[in-house]
PDB file of C-alpha atoms in Angstrom:
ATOM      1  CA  UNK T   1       0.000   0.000   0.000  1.00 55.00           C
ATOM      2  CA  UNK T   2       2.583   2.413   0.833  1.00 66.00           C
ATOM      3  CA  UNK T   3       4.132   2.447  -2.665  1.00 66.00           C
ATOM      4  CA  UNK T   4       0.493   2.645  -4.030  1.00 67.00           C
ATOM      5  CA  UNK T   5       0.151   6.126  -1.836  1.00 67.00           C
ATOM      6  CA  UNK T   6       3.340   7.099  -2.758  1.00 68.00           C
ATOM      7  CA  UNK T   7       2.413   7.029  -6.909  1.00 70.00           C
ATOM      8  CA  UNK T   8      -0.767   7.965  -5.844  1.00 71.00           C
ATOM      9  CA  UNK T   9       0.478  11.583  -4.087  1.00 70.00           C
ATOM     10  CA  UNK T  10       0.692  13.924  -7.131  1.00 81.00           C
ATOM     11  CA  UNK T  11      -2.954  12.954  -8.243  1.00 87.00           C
ATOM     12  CA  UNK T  12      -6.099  15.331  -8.179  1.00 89.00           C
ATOM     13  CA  UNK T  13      -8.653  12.476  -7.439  1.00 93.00           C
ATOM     14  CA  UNK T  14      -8.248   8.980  -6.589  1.00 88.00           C
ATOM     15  CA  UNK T  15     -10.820   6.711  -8.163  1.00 93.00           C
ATOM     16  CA  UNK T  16     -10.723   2.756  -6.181  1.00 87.00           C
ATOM     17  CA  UNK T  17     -12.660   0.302  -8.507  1.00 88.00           C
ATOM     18  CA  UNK T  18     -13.786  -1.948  -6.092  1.00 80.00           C
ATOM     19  CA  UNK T  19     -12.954  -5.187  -4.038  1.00 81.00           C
ATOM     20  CA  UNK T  20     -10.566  -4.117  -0.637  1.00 69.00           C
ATOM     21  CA  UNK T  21     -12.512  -0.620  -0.780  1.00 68.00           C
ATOM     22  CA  UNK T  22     -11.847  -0.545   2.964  1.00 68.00           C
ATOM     23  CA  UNK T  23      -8.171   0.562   1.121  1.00 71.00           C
ATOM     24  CA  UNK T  24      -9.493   4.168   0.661  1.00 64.00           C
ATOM     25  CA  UNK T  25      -9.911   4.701   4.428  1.00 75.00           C
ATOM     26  CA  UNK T  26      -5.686   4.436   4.591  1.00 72.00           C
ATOM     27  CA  UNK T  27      -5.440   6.220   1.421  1.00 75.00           C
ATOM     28  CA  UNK T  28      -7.827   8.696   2.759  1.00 73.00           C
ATOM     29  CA  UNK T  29      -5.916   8.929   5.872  1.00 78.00           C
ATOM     30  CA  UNK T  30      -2.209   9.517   4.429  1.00 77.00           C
ATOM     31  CA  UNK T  31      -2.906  11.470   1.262  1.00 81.00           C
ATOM     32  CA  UNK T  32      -4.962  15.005   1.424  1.00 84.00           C
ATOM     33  CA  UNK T  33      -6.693  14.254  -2.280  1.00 88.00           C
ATOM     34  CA  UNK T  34     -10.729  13.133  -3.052  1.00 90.00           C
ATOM     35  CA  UNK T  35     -11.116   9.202  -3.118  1.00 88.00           C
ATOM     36  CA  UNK T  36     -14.001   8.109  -5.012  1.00 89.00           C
ATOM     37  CA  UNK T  37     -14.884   4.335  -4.214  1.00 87.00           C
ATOM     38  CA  UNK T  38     -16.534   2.102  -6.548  1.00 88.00           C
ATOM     39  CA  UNK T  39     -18.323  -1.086  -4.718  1.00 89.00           C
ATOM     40  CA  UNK T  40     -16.333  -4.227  -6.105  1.00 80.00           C
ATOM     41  CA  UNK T  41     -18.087  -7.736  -6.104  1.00 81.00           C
ATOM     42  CA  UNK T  42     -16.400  -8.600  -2.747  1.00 80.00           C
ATOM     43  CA  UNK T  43     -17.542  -5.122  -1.046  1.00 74.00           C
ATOM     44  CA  UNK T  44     -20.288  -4.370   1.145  1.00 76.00           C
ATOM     45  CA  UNK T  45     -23.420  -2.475   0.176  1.00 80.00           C
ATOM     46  CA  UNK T  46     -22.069   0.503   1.840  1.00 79.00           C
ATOM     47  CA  UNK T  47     -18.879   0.496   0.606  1.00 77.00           C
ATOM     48  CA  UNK T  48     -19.477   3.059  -2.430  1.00 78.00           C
ATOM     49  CA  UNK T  49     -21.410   2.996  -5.286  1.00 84.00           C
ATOM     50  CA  UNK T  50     -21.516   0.443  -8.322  1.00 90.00           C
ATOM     51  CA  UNK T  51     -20.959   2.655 -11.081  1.00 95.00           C
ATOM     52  CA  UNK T  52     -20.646   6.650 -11.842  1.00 97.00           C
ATOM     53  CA  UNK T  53     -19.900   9.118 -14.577  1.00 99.00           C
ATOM     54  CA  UNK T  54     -17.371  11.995 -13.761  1.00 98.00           C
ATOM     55  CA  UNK T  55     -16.409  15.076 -15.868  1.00 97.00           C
ATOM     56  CA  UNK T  56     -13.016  16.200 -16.102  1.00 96.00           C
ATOM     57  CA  UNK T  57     -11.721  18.931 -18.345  1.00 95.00           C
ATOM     58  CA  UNK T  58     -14.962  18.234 -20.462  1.00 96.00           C
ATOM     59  CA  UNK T  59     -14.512  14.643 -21.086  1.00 98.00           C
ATOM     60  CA  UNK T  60     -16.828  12.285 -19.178  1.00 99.00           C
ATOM     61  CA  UNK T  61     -15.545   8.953 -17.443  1.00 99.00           C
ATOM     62  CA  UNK T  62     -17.388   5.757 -16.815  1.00 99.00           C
ATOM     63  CA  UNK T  63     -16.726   3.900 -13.764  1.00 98.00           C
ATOM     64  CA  UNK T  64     -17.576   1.058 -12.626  1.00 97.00           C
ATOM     65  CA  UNK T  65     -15.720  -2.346 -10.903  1.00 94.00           C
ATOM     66  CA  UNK T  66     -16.583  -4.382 -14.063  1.00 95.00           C
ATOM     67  CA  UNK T  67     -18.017  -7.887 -12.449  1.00 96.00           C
ATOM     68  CA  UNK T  68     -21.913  -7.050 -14.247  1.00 95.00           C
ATOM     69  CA  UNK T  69     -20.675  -6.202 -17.596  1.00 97.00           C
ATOM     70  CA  UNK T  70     -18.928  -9.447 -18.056  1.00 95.00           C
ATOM     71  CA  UNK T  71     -14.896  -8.175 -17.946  1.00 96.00           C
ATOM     72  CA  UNK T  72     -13.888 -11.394 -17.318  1.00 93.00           C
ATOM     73  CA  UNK T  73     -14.432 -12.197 -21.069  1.00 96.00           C
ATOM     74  CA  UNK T  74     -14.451  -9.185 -23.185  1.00 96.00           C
ATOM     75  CA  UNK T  75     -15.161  -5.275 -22.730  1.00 96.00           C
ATOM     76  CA  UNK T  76     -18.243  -5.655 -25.349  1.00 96.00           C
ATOM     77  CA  UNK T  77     -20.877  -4.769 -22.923  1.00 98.00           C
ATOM     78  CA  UNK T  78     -18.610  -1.618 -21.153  1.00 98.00           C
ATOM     79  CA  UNK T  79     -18.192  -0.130 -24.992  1.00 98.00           C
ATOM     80  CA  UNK T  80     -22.233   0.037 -25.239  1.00 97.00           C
ATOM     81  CA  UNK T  81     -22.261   1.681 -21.910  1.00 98.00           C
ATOM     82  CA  UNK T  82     -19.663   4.074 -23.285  1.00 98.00           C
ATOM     83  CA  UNK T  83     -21.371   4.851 -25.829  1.00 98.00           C
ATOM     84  CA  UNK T  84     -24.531   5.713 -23.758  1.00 98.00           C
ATOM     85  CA  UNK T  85     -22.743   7.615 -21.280  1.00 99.00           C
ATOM     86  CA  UNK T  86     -20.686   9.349 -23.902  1.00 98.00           C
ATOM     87  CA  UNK T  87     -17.800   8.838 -21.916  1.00 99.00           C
ATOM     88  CA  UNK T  88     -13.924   8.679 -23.356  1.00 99.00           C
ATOM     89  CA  UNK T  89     -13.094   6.627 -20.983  1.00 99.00           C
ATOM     90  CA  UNK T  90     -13.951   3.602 -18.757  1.00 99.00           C
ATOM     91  CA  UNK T  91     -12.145   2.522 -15.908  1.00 98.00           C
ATOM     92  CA  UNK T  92     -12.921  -0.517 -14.433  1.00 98.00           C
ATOM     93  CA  UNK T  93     -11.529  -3.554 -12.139  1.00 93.00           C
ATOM     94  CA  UNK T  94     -12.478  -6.886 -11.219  1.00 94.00           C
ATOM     95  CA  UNK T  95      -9.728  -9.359 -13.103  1.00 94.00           C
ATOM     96  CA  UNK T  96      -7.145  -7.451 -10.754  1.00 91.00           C
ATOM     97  CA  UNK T  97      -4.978  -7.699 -14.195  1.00 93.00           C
ATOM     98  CA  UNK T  98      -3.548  -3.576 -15.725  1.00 96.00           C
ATOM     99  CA  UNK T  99      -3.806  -2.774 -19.076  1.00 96.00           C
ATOM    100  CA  UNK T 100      -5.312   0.067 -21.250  1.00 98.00           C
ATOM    101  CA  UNK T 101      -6.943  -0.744 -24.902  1.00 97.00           C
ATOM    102  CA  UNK T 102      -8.534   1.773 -27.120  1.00 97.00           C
ATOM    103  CA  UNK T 103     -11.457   1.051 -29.272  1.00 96.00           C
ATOM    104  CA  UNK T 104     -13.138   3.317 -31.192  1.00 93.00           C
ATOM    105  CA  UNK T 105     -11.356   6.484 -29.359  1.00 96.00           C
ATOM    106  CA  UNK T 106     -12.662   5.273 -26.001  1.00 98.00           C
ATOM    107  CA  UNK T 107     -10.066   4.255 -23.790  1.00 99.00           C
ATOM    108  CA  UNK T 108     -10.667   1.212 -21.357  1.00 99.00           C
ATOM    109  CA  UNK T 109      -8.356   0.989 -18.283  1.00 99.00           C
ATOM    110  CA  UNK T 110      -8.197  -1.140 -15.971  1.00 97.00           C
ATOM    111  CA  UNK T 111      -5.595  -0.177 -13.445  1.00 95.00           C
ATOM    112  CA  UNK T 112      -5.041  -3.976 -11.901  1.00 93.00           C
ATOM    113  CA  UNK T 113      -4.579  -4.503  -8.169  1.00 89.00           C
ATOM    114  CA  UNK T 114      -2.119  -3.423  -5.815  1.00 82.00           C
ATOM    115  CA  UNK T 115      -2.504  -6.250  -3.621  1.00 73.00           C
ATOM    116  CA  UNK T 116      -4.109  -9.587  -5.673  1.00 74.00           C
ATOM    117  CA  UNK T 117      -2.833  -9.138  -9.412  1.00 71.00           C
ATOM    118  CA  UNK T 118      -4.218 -12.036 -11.234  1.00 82.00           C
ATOM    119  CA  UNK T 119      -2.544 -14.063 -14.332  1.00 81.00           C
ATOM    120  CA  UNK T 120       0.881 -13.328 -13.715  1.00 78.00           C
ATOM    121  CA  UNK T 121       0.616  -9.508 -13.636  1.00 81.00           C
ATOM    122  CA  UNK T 122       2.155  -6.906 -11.860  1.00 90.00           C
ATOM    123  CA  UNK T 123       0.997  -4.731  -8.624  1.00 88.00           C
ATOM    124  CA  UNK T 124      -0.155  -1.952 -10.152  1.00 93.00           C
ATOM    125  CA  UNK T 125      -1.936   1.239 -10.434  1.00 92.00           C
ATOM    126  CA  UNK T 126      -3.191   3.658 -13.073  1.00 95.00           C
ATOM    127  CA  UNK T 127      -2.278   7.341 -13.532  1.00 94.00           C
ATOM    128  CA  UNK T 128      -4.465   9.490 -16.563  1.00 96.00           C
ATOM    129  CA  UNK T 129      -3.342  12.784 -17.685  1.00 95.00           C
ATOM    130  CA  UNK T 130      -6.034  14.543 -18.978  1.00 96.00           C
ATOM    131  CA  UNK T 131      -4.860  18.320 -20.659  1.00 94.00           C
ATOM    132  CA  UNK T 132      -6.528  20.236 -22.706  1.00 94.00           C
ATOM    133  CA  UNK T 133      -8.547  17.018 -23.698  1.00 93.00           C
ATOM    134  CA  UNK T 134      -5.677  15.031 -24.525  1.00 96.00           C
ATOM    135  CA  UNK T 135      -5.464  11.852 -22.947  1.00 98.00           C
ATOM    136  CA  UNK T 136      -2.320  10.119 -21.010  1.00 97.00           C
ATOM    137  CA  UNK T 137      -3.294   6.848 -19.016  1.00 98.00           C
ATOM    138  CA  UNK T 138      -0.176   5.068 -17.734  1.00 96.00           C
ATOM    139  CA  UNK T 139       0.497   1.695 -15.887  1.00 95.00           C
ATOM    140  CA  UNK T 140       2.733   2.321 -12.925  1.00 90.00           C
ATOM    141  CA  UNK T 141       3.893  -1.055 -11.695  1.00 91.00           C
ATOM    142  CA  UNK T 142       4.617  -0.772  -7.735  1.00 87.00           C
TER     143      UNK T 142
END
């Protein structure tokens, strides 16, 4: 965790996508930046909401942890919601694995897990630039 906080400290907002969310409480607690918590598959009810659109700089962002949208097989169902939400990009979680594809000049990130990467990954978080709507997601392995 504390080399997750310490990529984490030059951020705006913190977005958690879900399963540990109890995480934000020490990120809340050591870092003096917004945490927005998405409710993963293995949270509570009250542990954030399931999914959200935010607006930065004029570009919208879907979140979500991934687990109803089917992740674990393809993003198919996460484009469509896209689409409706007219976001440029959707982060989401749930197969704990990092990597960023872009379809149809949407980008889909998921920033993996800190703490339970799946498949052979790397801990890892996610970092987005977003200037003057141009669009830098990075994988930061920790």
């Amino acid at each position: 965790m504390g080399r997750a906080i310490k990529a984490l400290g030059q951020c705006d907002i913190i977005y958690h996508l879900g399963d540990y969310a109890s995480d934000c409480k020490i990120i809340k607690e050591n870092l003096n930046i917004p945490v927005i918590t998405i409710r993963g598959n293995c949270d509570s009810k009250d542990e954030g909401v399931l999914e959200i659109v935010q607006e930065i700089e004029g570009i919208n962002i879907f979140l979500t942890h991934g687990h109803n949208y089917g992740v674990n097989f393809n993003i198919f169902k996460l484009r469509f919601k896209a689409l409706e939400t007219d976001s440029k990009i959707v982060l989401y979680g749930h197969t704990h694995v990092g990597k960023i594809d872009i379809e149809e000049d949407i980008y889909f990130i998921n920033p993996g897990s800190i703490s339970e990467p799946r498949d052979g990954s790397k801990p890892s978080v996610a970092i987005i630039e977003i200037n003057n709507r141009i669009i830098i997601p990075r994988l930061i392995h920790i």
